[in-house]
mmCIF file of C-alpha atoms in Angstrom:
data_model
loop_
_atom_site.group_PDB
_atom_site.id
_atom_site.type_symbol
_atom_site.label_atom_id
_atom_site.label_comp_id
_atom_site.label_asym_id
_atom_site.label_seq_id
_atom_site.Cartn_x
_atom_site.Cartn_y
_atom_site.Cartn_z
ATOM 1 C CA MET J 1 -29.154 -49.905 53.140
ATOM 2 C CA GLU J 2 -31.063 -46.675 53.632
ATOM 3 C CA THR J 3 -29.623 -44.491 49.778
ATOM 4 C CA LYS J 4 -30.489 -40.337 49.510
ATOM 5 C CA LEU J 5 -28.994 -40.363 45.905
ATOM 6 C CA ALA J 6 -28.199 -37.087 44.556
ATOM 7 C CA ASP J 7 -29.657 -34.750 42.161
ATOM 8 C CA PHE J 8 -28.292 -35.271 39.217
ATOM 9 C CA ILE J 9 -28.553 -39.141 39.428
ATOM 10 C CA ARG J 10 -31.981 -39.562 41.563
ATOM 11 C CA ASP J 11 -33.941 -39.622 38.413
ATOM 12 C CA THR J 12 -32.391 -41.216 35.728
ATOM 13 C CA SER J 13 -32.713 -44.703 34.605
ATOM 14 C CA ALA J 14 -29.360 -45.540 36.667
ATOM 15 C CA GLY J 15 -30.147 -43.918 38.933
ATOM 16 C CA HIS J 16 -33.481 -46.110 40.000
ATOM 17 C CA GLU J 17 -31.062 -48.808 38.886
ATOM 18 C CA ALA J 18 -28.234 -48.254 41.581
ATOM 19 C CA ASP J 19 -31.173 -47.453 44.059
ATOM 20 C CA ALA J 20 -32.711 -50.428 44.064
ATOM 21 C CA ILE J 21 -28.890 -52.546 43.750
ATOM 22 C CA LEU J 22 -28.052 -50.617 46.988
ATOM 23 C CA ARG J 23 -31.259 -51.136 48.819
ATOM 24 C CA LYS J 24 -30.518 -54.640 48.388
ATOM 25 C CA CYS J 25 -27.313 -54.922 50.447
ATOM 26 C CA VAL J 26 -27.079 -55.618 54.052
ATOM 27 C CA HIS J 27 -22.942 -54.813 54.391
ATOM 28 C CA CYS J 28 -22.744 -58.543 55.537
ATOM 29 C CA GLY J 29 -19.781 -58.867 54.392
ATOM 30 C CA PHE J 30 -19.920 -62.374 52.763
ATOM 31 C CA CYS J 31 -18.526 -61.109 49.879
ATOM 32 C CA THR J 32 -14.779 -60.292 51.029
ATOM 33 C CA ALA J 33 -14.774 -63.937 51.579
ATOM 34 C CA THR J 34 -14.320 -64.507 47.825
ATOM 35 C CA CYS J 35 -13.235 -61.259 46.465
ATOM 36 C CA PRO J 36 -9.947 -62.509 44.407
ATOM 37 C CA THR J 37 -8.651 -58.725 45.250
ATOM 38 C CA TYR J 38 -9.712 -57.990 48.936
ATOM 39 C CA GLN J 39 -7.655 -61.711 49.428
ATOM 40 C CA LEU J 40 -4.576 -60.152 47.888
ATOM 41 C CA LEU J 41 -4.217 -56.442 49.324
ATOM 42 C CA GLY J 42 -6.412 -57.187 53.001
ATOM 43 C CA ASP J 43 -7.800 -53.625 51.880
ATOM 44 C CA GLU J 44 -11.909 -53.281 52.674
ATOM 45 C CA LEU J 45 -11.725 -51.033 49.859
ATOM 46 C CA ASP J 46 -10.334 -53.437 47.762
ATOM 47 C CA GLY J 47 -13.101 -55.875 48.277
ATOM 48 C CA PRO J 48 -17.546 -55.404 46.978
ATOM 49 C CA ARG J 49 -18.783 -53.813 50.021
ATOM 50 C CA GLY J 50 -15.914 -51.407 50.705
ATOM 51 C CA ARG J 51 -16.508 -50.640 46.673
ATOM 52 C CA ILE J 52 -20.478 -50.294 46.859
ATOM 53 C CA TYR J 53 -19.955 -48.220 49.722
ATOM 54 C CA GLN J 54 -17.440 -45.787 47.790
ATOM 55 C CA ILE J 55 -20.336 -45.665 45.166
ATOM 56 C CA LYS J 56 -23.020 -44.925 47.556
ATOM 57 C CA ARG J 57 -21.466 -42.388 48.228
ATOM 58 C CA VAL J 58 -20.728 -40.960 45.324
ATOM 59 C CA LEU J 59 -23.958 -41.067 44.228
ATOM 60 C CA GLU J 60 -25.546 -39.275 47.243
ATOM 61 C CA GLY J 61 -23.202 -35.931 46.044
ATOM 62 C CA VAL J 62 -19.816 -36.660 47.660
ATOM 63 C CA PRO J 63 -17.135 -35.728 45.501
ATOM 64 C CA ALA J 64 -15.672 -38.664 43.458
ATOM 65 C CA THR J 65 -11.380 -38.346 44.128
ATOM 66 C CA PRO J 66 -8.824 -39.914 42.260
ATOM 67 C CA SER J 67 -8.203 -42.716 45.283
ATOM 68 C CA VAL J 68 -12.129 -44.554 44.614
ATOM 69 C CA ARG J 69 -11.337 -44.459 40.950
ATOM 70 C CA GLU J 70 -8.219 -46.927 41.766
ATOM 71 C CA HIS J 71 -10.455 -48.790 44.066
ATOM 72 C CA LEU J 72 -12.567 -49.617 40.804
ATOM 73 C CA ASP J 73 -9.927 -49.964 38.407
ATOM 74 C CA ARG J 74 -8.810 -52.879 40.983
ATOM 75 C CA CYS J 75 -11.591 -55.046 40.800
ATOM 76 C CA LEU J 76 -11.961 -57.692 38.075
ATOM 77 C CA THR J 77 -15.579 -57.870 37.479
ATOM 78 C CA CYS J 78 -15.413 -61.463 38.249
ATOM 79 C CA ARG J 79 -18.774 -61.543 40.079
ATOM 80 C CA ALA J 80 -17.730 -63.872 42.459
ATOM 81 C CA CYS J 81 -19.114 -61.488 45.142
ATOM 82 C CA GLU J 82 -22.746 -62.104 43.631
ATOM 83 C CA THR J 83 -22.631 -65.360 43.727
ATOM 84 C CA THR J 84 -22.091 -66.066 47.537
ATOM 85 C CA CYS J 85 -23.649 -62.586 48.252
ATOM 86 C CA PRO J 86 -27.034 -64.116 50.220
ATOM 87 C CA SER J 87 -29.359 -60.610 49.188
ATOM 88 C CA GLY J 88 -28.812 -61.085 45.511
ATOM 89 C CA VAL J 89 -27.267 -57.549 44.998
ATOM 90 C CA GLN J 90 -25.761 -57.251 41.624
ATOM 91 C CA TYR J 91 -23.097 -55.587 41.982
ATOM 92 C CA SER J 92 -21.264 -55.739 38.834
ATOM 93 C CA ARG J 93 -24.292 -53.153 37.018
ATOM 94 C CA LEU J 94 -23.613 -51.142 40.303
ATOM 95 C CA LEU J 95 -20.144 -51.356 39.682
ATOM 96 C CA ASP J 96 -20.835 -50.140 35.731
ATOM 97 C CA ILE J 97 -22.629 -46.889 36.730
ATOM 98 C CA GLY J 98 -20.139 -46.010 39.673
ATOM 99 C CA ARG J 99 -17.235 -46.432 37.577
ATOM 100 C CA ALA J 100 -19.048 -44.181 34.744
ATOM 101 C CA GLU J 101 -19.722 -41.672 37.677
ATOM 102 C CA VAL J 102 -16.460 -41.528 38.756
ATOM 103 C CA VAL J 103 -14.322 -41.431 35.362
ATOM 104 C CA ARG J 104 -17.154 -38.248 34.448
ATOM 105 C CA GLN J 105 -16.108 -36.908 37.526
ATOM 106 C CA VAL J 106 -12.382 -37.385 38.016
ATOM 107 C CA PRO J 107 -11.307 -38.162 33.750
ATOM 108 C CA ARG J 108 -8.764 -39.969 32.983
ATOM 109 C CA SER J 109 -4.936 -38.335 32.091
ATOM 110 C CA ALA J 110 -4.477 -38.321 28.723
ATOM 111 C CA ALA J 111 -2.488 -40.604 28.474
ATOM 112 C CA GLN J 112 -3.900 -43.358 30.268
ATOM 113 C CA ARG J 113 -7.426 -42.139 27.737
ATOM 114 C CA VAL J 114 -4.300 -43.126 24.472
ATOM 115 C CA VAL J 115 -3.373 -46.668 26.231
ATOM 116 C CA ARG J 116 -6.749 -47.390 26.234
ATOM 117 C CA GLY J 117 -7.577 -46.287 23.251
ATOM 118 C CA VAL J 118 -5.403 -48.053 21.573
ATOM 119 C CA LEU J 119 -6.030 -51.107 23.679
ATOM 120 C CA LYS J 120 -10.145 -50.700 22.243
ATOM 121 C CA PHE J 121 -9.128 -50.253 18.540
ATOM 122 C CA SER J 122 -6.225 -52.347 18.564
ATOM 123 C CA LEU J 123 -8.081 -55.437 20.171
ATOM 124 C CA SER J 124 -11.510 -55.003 18.943
ATOM 125 C CA HIS J 125 -11.005 -55.074 15.588
ATOM 126 C CA ALA J 126 -9.899 -58.632 14.075
ATOM 127 C CA GLY J 127 -7.927 -57.797 11.309
ATOM 128 C CA VAL J 128 -6.329 -55.502 13.369
ATOM 129 C CA PHE J 129 -4.733 -57.606 15.785
ATOM 130 C CA SER J 130 -4.533 -60.246 13.631
ATOM 131 C CA ALA J 131 -1.774 -58.469 11.912
ATOM 132 C CA LEU J 132 -0.141 -57.260 15.059
ATOM 133 C CA LEU J 133 -0.512 -60.639 16.366
ATOM 134 C CA SER J 134 2.018 -61.300 13.348
ATOM 135 C CA LEU J 135 4.229 -58.658 13.904
ATOM 136 C CA GLY J 136 4.634 -59.916 17.463
ATOM 137 C CA ARG J 137 5.540 -63.550 16.199
ATOM 138 C CA SER J 138 7.809 -62.111 14.141
ATOM 139 C CA MET J 139 9.664 -59.874 17.184
ATOM 140 C CA ARG J 140 8.811 -62.631 19.523
ATOM 141 C CA GLY J 141 12.796 -62.538 20.934
ATOM 142 C CA ILE J 142 13.499 -59.053 20.971
ATOM 143 C CA LEU J 143 10.015 -58.445 23.180
ATOM 144 C CA PRO J 144 10.081 -57.807 27.076
ATOM 145 C CA SER J 145 9.711 -61.584 28.447
ATOM 146 C CA ARG J 146 6.102 -60.933 29.761
ATOM 147 C CA ILE J 147 4.438 -59.402 26.839
ATOM 148 C CA ALA J 148 6.358 -62.493 24.243
ATOM 149 C CA ALA J 149 4.402 -65.238 26.832
ATOM 150 C CA LYS J 150 1.009 -63.906 25.942
ATOM 151 C CA ILE J 151 1.823 -64.327 21.858
ATOM 152 C CA PRO J 152 0.993 -67.847 21.207
ATOM 153 C CA GLU J 153 2.213 -70.238 18.477
ATOM 154 C CA ARG J 154 0.363 -70.431 15.166
ATOM 155 C CA VAL J 155 -1.394 -73.723 15.600
ATOM 156 C CA ASP J 156 -3.838 -75.089 13.100
ATOM 157 C CA ALA J 157 -7.567 -75.174 13.503
ATOM 158 C CA GLY J 158 -8.304 -77.899 10.858
ATOM 159 C CA ALA J 159 -11.338 -78.190 8.406
ATOM 160 C CA TRP J 160 -14.498 -76.524 9.434
ATOM 161 C CA PRO J 161 -17.513 -78.953 7.575
ATOM 162 C CA SER J 162 -19.894 -77.403 5.583
ATOM 163 C CA ALA J 163 -22.319 -75.210 6.160
ATOM 164 C CA ASN J 164 -24.852 -76.897 3.934
ATOM 165 C CA ARG J 165 -24.586 -80.816 5.558
ATOM 166 C CA HIS J 166 -28.114 -80.071 8.142
ATOM 167 C CA SER J 167 -30.996 -78.162 8.527
ATOM 168 C CA ARG J 168 -30.525 -77.596 12.231
ATOM 169 C CA ARG J 169 -28.392 -74.647 11.796
ATOM 170 C CA MET J 170 -26.499 -72.052 14.653
ATOM 171 C CA LEU J 171 -24.785 -68.951 14.457
ATOM 172 C CA ALA J 172 -20.590 -69.027 15.740
ATOM 173 C CA LEU J 173 -19.210 -64.808 16.929
ATOM 174 C CA ALA J 174 -16.087 -65.480 15.608
ATOM 175 C CA GLY J 175 -15.391 -62.289 17.897
ATOM 176 C CA CYS J 176 -11.882 -59.942 18.351
ATOM 177 C CA VAL J 177 -8.766 -62.002 19.229
ATOM 178 C CA GLN J 178 -10.253 -65.038 19.230
ATOM 179 C CA PRO J 179 -10.095 -66.324 15.123
ATOM 180 C CA ALA J 180 -6.374 -65.308 15.642
ATOM 181 C CA LEU J 181 -4.995 -66.329 19.074
ATOM 182 C CA THR J 182 -7.301 -69.638 18.743
ATOM 183 C CA PRO J 183 -8.889 -70.967 15.959
ATOM 184 C CA ALA J 184 -9.522 -74.369 16.750
ATOM 185 C CA THR J 185 -11.898 -73.249 19.089
ATOM 186 C CA ASN J 186 -14.511 -72.537 16.787
ATOM 187 C CA ALA J 187 -13.742 -74.937 14.528
ATOM 188 C CA ALA J 188 -13.586 -77.593 16.777
ATOM 189 C CA THR J 189 -16.934 -76.480 17.792
ATOM 190 C CA ALA J 190 -18.282 -76.254 14.330
ATOM 191 C CA ARG J 191 -16.836 -80.046 14.279
ATOM 192 C CA VAL J 192 -18.497 -81.663 17.599
ATOM 193 C CA LEU J 193 -22.422 -80.044 16.503
ATOM 194 C CA ASP J 194 -21.751 -81.707 13.051
ATOM 195 C CA ALA J 195 -21.339 -85.170 14.492
ATOM 196 C CA LEU J 196 -24.672 -83.892 16.533
ATOM 197 C CA GLY J 197 -26.580 -83.018 13.042
ATOM 198 C CA ILE J 198 -26.317 -79.423 13.880
ATOM 199 C CA ALA J 199 -24.803 -76.993 11.089
ATOM 200 C CA LEU J 200 -22.543 -73.925 12.351
ATOM 201 C CA PHE J 201 -21.064 -70.627 10.508
ATOM 202 C CA GLU J 202 -20.438 -67.148 11.583
ATOM 203 C CA ALA J 203 -21.737 -63.913 10.350
ATOM 204 C CA PRO J 204 -18.817 -62.507 8.749
ATOM 205 C CA SER J 205 -20.370 -58.507 9.502
ATOM 206 C CA ALA J 206 -20.370 -59.597 12.880
ATOM 207 C CA GLY J 207 -17.360 -58.720 15.321
ATOM 208 C CA CYS J 208 -16.488 -58.015 18.935
ATOM 209 C CA CYS J 209 -18.835 -58.016 20.912
ATOM 210 C CA GLY J 210 -18.028 -54.440 23.160
ATOM 211 C CA ALA J 211 -16.680 -55.958 26.146
ATOM 212 C CA LEU J 212 -13.824 -54.405 25.670
ATOM 213 C CA SER J 213 -15.340 -51.177 25.038
ATOM 214 C CA PHE J 214 -17.225 -51.519 27.639
ATOM 215 C CA HIS J 215 -14.824 -52.090 29.979
ATOM 216 C CA LEU J 216 -12.065 -49.445 28.950
ATOM 217 C CA ASP J 217 -14.635 -46.399 29.397
ATOM 218 C CA ASP J 218 -16.820 -46.404 26.156
ATOM 219 C CA GLU J 219 -20.239 -47.297 26.814
ATOM 220 C CA ALA J 220 -21.117 -46.062 23.422
ATOM 221 C CA GLY J 221 -18.745 -47.661 21.559
ATOM 222 C CA ALA J 222 -20.347 -50.923 23.721
ATOM 223 C CA ARG J 223 -23.679 -49.513 22.138
ATOM 224 C CA GLN J 224 -22.749 -49.882 18.996
ATOM 225 C CA ALA J 225 -21.192 -52.924 18.629
ATOM 226 C CA ALA J 226 -23.915 -54.413 20.487
ATOM 227 C CA ARG J 227 -26.223 -52.958 17.491
ATOM 228 C CA ARG J 228 -23.370 -53.646 14.315
ATOM 229 C CA ASN J 229 -24.440 -57.220 16.098
ATOM 230 C CA ILE J 230 -27.866 -57.400 15.817
ATOM 231 C CA ASP J 231 -27.850 -56.409 12.830
ATOM 232 C CA ALA J 232 -25.643 -58.981 11.759
ATOM 233 C CA TRP J 233 -27.512 -61.785 13.023
ATOM 234 C CA TRP J 234 -30.500 -60.413 12.416
ATOM 235 C CA PRO J 235 -31.651 -61.685 9.033
ATOM 236 C CA HIS J 236 -30.227 -65.070 10.215
ATOM 237 C CA VAL J 237 -32.797 -65.145 13.393
ATOM 238 C CA GLU J 238 -35.444 -64.194 11.156
ATOM 239 C CA ASN J 239 -34.666 -67.754 8.903
ATOM 240 C CA GLY J 240 -34.936 -69.561 11.743
ATOM 241 C CA VAL J 241 -31.421 -70.070 13.726
ATOM 242 C CA GLU J 242 -31.750 -72.030 16.793
ATOM 243 C CA ALA J 243 -29.346 -70.072 18.924
ATOM 244 C CA ILE J 244 -26.617 -67.709 18.915
ATOM 245 C CA VAL J 245 -23.524 -69.503 20.357
ATOM 246 C CA MET J 246 -20.640 -68.771 22.190
ATOM 247 C CA THR J 247 -17.416 -70.159 22.525
ATOM 248 C CA ALA J 248 -15.951 -67.563 24.501
ATOM 249 C CA SER J 249 -17.406 -67.215 28.058
ATOM 250 C CA GLY J 250 -16.800 -63.319 28.122
ATOM 251 C CA CYS J 251 -18.547 -62.469 24.739
ATOM 252 C CA GLY J 252 -21.521 -65.230 25.874
ATOM 253 C CA VAL J 253 -22.001 -62.821 29.140
ATOM 254 C CA GLN J 254 -21.838 -59.767 26.966
ATOM 255 C CA VAL J 255 -23.933 -60.885 24.534
ATOM 256 C CA LYS J 256 -27.178 -62.190 26.850
ATOM 257 C CA ASP J 257 -26.689 -58.786 28.533
ATOM 258 C CA TYR J 258 -27.574 -57.242 25.269
ATOM 259 C CA ALA J 259 -31.108 -56.407 26.326
ATOM 260 C CA HIS J 260 -29.767 -54.798 29.146
ATOM 261 C CA LEU J 261 -27.007 -52.274 27.334
ATOM 262 C CA LEU J 262 -30.112 -51.333 24.686
ATOM 263 C CA ARG J 263 -33.008 -51.171 27.112
ATOM 264 C CA ASP J 264 -33.246 -47.520 26.394
ATOM 265 C CA ASP J 265 -32.807 -48.071 22.650
ATOM 266 C CA ALA J 266 -36.189 -47.840 20.825
ATOM 267 C CA ASP J 267 -34.732 -48.925 17.719
ATOM 268 C CA TYR J 268 -33.093 -51.901 18.963
ATOM 269 C CA ALA J 269 -34.697 -52.415 22.683
ATOM 270 C CA ALA J 270 -37.160 -55.269 21.210
ATOM 271 C CA LYS J 271 -34.083 -57.007 18.971
ATOM 272 C CA ALA J 272 -31.872 -57.018 21.834
ATOM 273 C CA GLN J 273 -34.633 -58.548 24.090
ATOM 274 C CA ARG J 274 -34.558 -61.236 21.505
ATOM 275 C CA VAL J 275 -30.728 -61.926 20.936
ATOM 276 C CA ALA J 276 -29.941 -62.331 24.075
ATOM 277 C CA ALA J 277 -32.560 -65.218 24.899
ATOM 278 C CA MET J 278 -31.116 -66.596 22.028
ATOM 279 C CA CYS J 279 -27.299 -66.732 23.066
ATOM 280 C CA ARG J 280 -26.107 -69.894 24.212
ATOM 281 C CA ASP J 281 -23.000 -70.683 25.824
ATOM 282 C CA VAL J 282 -21.199 -74.060 23.775
ATOM 283 C CA SER J 283 -21.840 -75.699 26.880
ATOM 284 C CA GLU J 284 -25.698 -75.742 26.960
ATOM 285 C CA VAL J 285 -25.890 -76.036 23.353
ATOM 286 C CA ILE J 286 -23.802 -79.855 23.994
ATOM 287 C CA ALA J 287 -25.776 -80.469 26.787
ATOM 288 C CA ALA J 288 -28.953 -80.559 25.561
ATOM 289 C CA GLU J 289 -27.482 -82.706 22.944
ATOM 290 C CA TYR J 290 -26.445 -85.263 26.200
ATOM 291 C CA GLU J 291 -27.843 -88.289 24.314
ATOM 292 C CA SER J 292 -26.665 -88.004 21.282
ATOM 293 C CA LEU J 293 -23.071 -87.160 22.212
ATOM 294 C CA ARG J 294 -22.620 -90.146 23.965
ATOM 295 C CA GLN J 295 -24.252 -92.477 21.637
ATOM 296 C CA ARG J 296 -21.380 -90.759 19.259
ATOM 297 C CA LEU J 297 -18.618 -90.916 21.546
ATOM 298 C CA ARG J 298 -15.881 -93.294 21.503
ATOM 299 C CA SER J 299 -15.399 -94.886 24.891
ATOM 300 C CA ARG J 300 -12.002 -95.127 26.592
ATOM 301 C CA ALA J 301 -10.554 -93.763 29.286
ATOM 302 C CA ARG J 302 -8.195 -90.481 28.603
ATOM 303 C CA GLU J 303 -5.610 -87.999 30.704
ATOM 304 C CA ARG J 304 -6.137 -86.560 33.573
ATOM 305 C CA ILE J 305 -6.958 -83.004 33.274
ATOM 306 C CA ALA J 306 -7.427 -79.924 35.368
ATOM 307 C CA PHE J 307 -10.648 -77.408 34.650
ATOM 308 C CA HIS J 308 -10.516 -73.760 35.321
ATOM 309 C CA SER J 309 -14.060 -72.390 35.115
ATOM 310 C CA PRO J 310 -13.961 -68.818 34.257
ATOM 311 C CA CYS J 311 -15.548 -66.622 35.992
ATOM 312 C CA THR J 312 -17.447 -65.315 33.198
ATOM 313 C CA LEU J 313 -19.040 -69.013 32.752
ATOM 314 C CA GLN J 314 -19.691 -69.868 36.934
ATOM 315 C CA HIS J 315 -20.399 -66.392 38.148
ATOM 316 C CA GLY J 316 -21.606 -64.458 34.834
ATOM 317 C CA GLN J 317 -23.373 -67.161 32.987
ATOM 318 C CA LYS J 318 -24.471 -69.444 36.625
ATOM 319 C CA ILE J 319 -23.180 -71.984 34.212
ATOM 320 C CA ARG J 320 -21.685 -74.649 36.923
ATOM 321 C CA GLY J 321 -21.389 -78.675 36.169
ATOM 322 C CA LEU J 322 -21.973 -78.850 32.558
ATOM 323 C CA ILE J 323 -18.750 -78.917 30.875
ATOM 324 C CA GLU J 324 -16.924 -80.815 34.085
ATOM 325 C CA ASN J 325 -19.680 -83.691 33.445
ATOM 326 C CA LEU J 326 -19.559 -83.356 29.211
ATOM 327 C CA LEU J 327 -15.731 -84.236 29.696
ATOM 328 C CA GLU J 328 -16.152 -86.920 31.974
ATOM 329 C CA THR J 329 -18.520 -88.633 29.330
ATOM 330 C CA ALA J 330 -15.950 -88.232 27.049
ATOM 331 C CA GLY J 331 -13.373 -90.128 29.202
ATOM 332 C CA TYR J 332 -11.355 -87.822 30.826
ATOM 333 C CA THR J 333 -10.485 -87.612 34.318
ATOM 334 C CA LEU J 334 -11.139 -84.468 36.042
ATOM 335 C CA THR J 335 -8.973 -83.517 39.265
ATOM 336 C CA ARG J 336 -9.524 -81.496 42.159
ATOM 337 C CA VAL J 337 -9.500 -77.484 41.608
ATOM 338 C CA ARG J 338 -9.029 -76.132 45.342
ATOM 339 C CA ASP J 339 -10.432 -72.548 45.399
ATOM 340 C CA GLY J 340 -11.760 -72.911 42.087
ATOM 341 C CA HIS J 341 -14.229 -69.716 42.677
ATOM 342 C CA LEU J 342 -11.430 -67.699 41.857
ATOM 343 C CA CYS J 343 -10.453 -65.576 39.245
ATOM 344 C CA CYS J 344 -7.285 -66.324 37.195
ATOM 345 C CA GLY J 345 -6.730 -62.685 36.461
ATOM 346 C CA SER J 346 -7.293 -62.422 32.783
ATOM 347 C CA ALA J 347 -10.592 -60.399 33.416
ATOM 348 C CA GLY J 348 -10.253 -58.857 29.226
ATOM 349 C CA THR J 349 -7.849 -55.957 29.299
ATOM 350 C CA TYR J 350 -7.401 -56.336 33.443
ATOM 351 C CA SER J 351 -4.051 -58.441 32.896
ATOM 352 C CA LEU J 352 -2.648 -55.563 30.593
ATOM 353 C CA MET J 353 -3.612 -52.863 32.686
ATOM 354 C CA GLN J 354 -3.361 -53.913 36.390
ATOM 355 C CA PRO J 355 -0.306 -56.730 35.642
ATOM 356 C CA GLU J 356 1.019 -57.089 39.156
ATOM 357 C CA LEU J 357 -2.431 -58.051 40.648
ATOM 358 C CA SER J 358 -3.011 -60.394 37.526
ATOM 359 C CA ILE J 359 -0.154 -62.295 37.717
ATOM 360 C CA GLN J 360 -0.177 -63.084 41.049
ATOM 361 C CA LEU J 361 -3.600 -64.285 40.451
ATOM 362 C CA ARG J 362 -2.482 -66.295 37.512
ATOM 363 C CA ASP J 363 0.439 -67.835 39.565
ATOM 364 C CA ASN J 364 -2.190 -69.205 42.701
ATOM 365 C CA LYS J 365 -4.407 -70.512 39.883
ATOM 366 C CA LEU J 366 -2.157 -72.554 38.014
ATOM 367 C CA ALA J 367 -0.255 -73.917 41.611
ATOM 368 C CA ALA J 368 -4.385 -75.033 42.320
ATOM 369 C CA LEU J 369 -5.169 -75.822 38.790
ATOM 370 C CA THR J 370 -1.504 -78.675 38.912
ATOM 371 C CA GLU J 371 -1.660 -79.625 42.082
ATOM 372 C CA GLU J 372 -2.661 -82.929 40.949
ATOM 373 C CA GLU J 373 -0.684 -82.700 37.543
ATOM 374 C CA PRO J 374 -2.764 -82.503 35.043
ATOM 375 C CA ALA J 375 -1.760 -83.586 31.488
ATOM 376 C CA VAL J 376 -3.724 -80.786 30.428
ATOM 377 C CA ILE J 377 -5.791 -77.945 31.825
ATOM 378 C CA ALA J 378 -8.842 -77.055 29.824
ATOM 379 C CA THR J 379 -11.080 -73.597 30.013
ATOM 380 C CA ALA J 380 -14.087 -71.954 28.370
ATOM 381 C CA ASN J 381 -12.498 -67.957 27.775
ATOM 382 C CA VAL J 382 -10.067 -67.225 24.831
ATOM 383 C CA GLY J 383 -8.414 -64.985 27.395
ATOM 384 C CA CYS J 384 -8.157 -67.064 30.117
ATOM 385 C CA GLN J 385 -6.857 -69.432 27.811
ATOM 386 C CA THR J 386 -4.200 -66.982 27.122
ATOM 387 C CA HIS J 387 -3.810 -65.633 30.527
ATOM 388 C CA LEU J 388 -3.127 -69.170 31.580
ATOM 389 C CA THR J 389 -0.353 -70.148 28.771
ATOM 390 C CA SER J 390 1.482 -67.309 29.628
ATOM 391 C CA GLY J 391 3.039 -69.002 33.421
ATOM 392 C CA SER J 392 2.164 -72.581 32.275
ATOM 393 C CA ALA J 393 4.590 -75.538 31.251
ATOM 394 C CA VAL J 394 1.139 -78.014 30.836
ATOM 395 C CA PRO J 395 -0.911 -77.404 27.914
ATOM 396 C CA VAL J 396 -3.964 -74.890 27.900
ATOM 397 C CA LYS J 397 -6.630 -75.687 25.787
ATOM 398 C CA HIS J 398 -10.229 -74.621 25.158
ATOM 399 C CA TRP J 399 -11.854 -77.530 26.574
ATOM 400 C CA ILE J 400 -14.256 -78.068 23.008
ATOM 401 C CA GLU J 401 -10.956 -79.127 21.791
ATOM 402 C CA LEU J 402 -10.902 -82.533 24.135
ATOM 403 C CA LEU J 403 -14.318 -83.006 23.235
ATOM 404 C CA ASP J 404 -14.064 -82.913 19.408
ATOM 405 C CA ALA J 405 -10.387 -85.483 20.137
ATOM 406 C CA ALA J 406 -13.059 -87.601 21.943
ATOM 407 C CA LEU J 407 -15.351 -88.010 18.642
#
């Protein structure tokens, strides 16, 4: 489509990127067919095509309004529209640019800023979140049911193999909420990789990947999180670690974007590019060791499971079919899942900021996942796992735990 960006953005890095993205869009509308919020609300302005039109107008100089901000806030950034788009429109990049400009023109209220600030602080700091989770567990009986349902029981993570057993070494990101919410995930990953002759370890000074800050209006905070992680990983990168392994697909899509996030940072751009190139979802790492894995699996038929592919995995990282193949190789029977491309409604803090839409999406997803009565639901992201668990009678686990059980 034709564009005529306003002077305030035309000659900036963001303006050049937005202009290139907008010119790719032919306004065909294929994207609306796979947009979760458009399917729920039926409003063109709550679908990708309508949001692109609103962003275009703002970037061309039409003043933003609270209504525009609301329509952009309702977007899950699931990126299903990018998978569907025949023109290769990078909608999520345009959305980031549009949201930043809209919030600049239409600032959030003091109360909204406080809520976002509290969420950013409490969720992105592992120690703070762990303490709050422990408090929540002790008060579960008096909390509102919607909040209590999101608080998981404590689980035993199991043993973590020594990081000195193998010459092949890989880094893992502990992250912010995952160590407290689902500690079994990284421990199970370490055991699976150990069986394949790979030592997995975490860099203690690494923390939140920055995605939470980025999607809570704090791009500067997201960049600082990226720099902190790069500094924590860099000595190990120089010492020859093979990969930086992500066990949460939401973190994976963020770390793989570090090169873009820090492209204008003279001190970190080159390092960010290398870190992003070394980032691997755990499924990519294990798929590369497929023959070794197959020889080590205890072959037998296992339970029926339904696999939920997070949006950050299938649409963000474009990883499809790897996990399903690994689970089937391990003897699990995968059920068919209707509308597997649709979001579960977790989307980082979306379930907290847009609870009504999020719960509708969660319930729709659970209905699809349980149609064929699986014994377990498997997923690949801590946010999806926690969100689905809050409404599911069927256990929800990270898929790596199932692979670990098969070894």
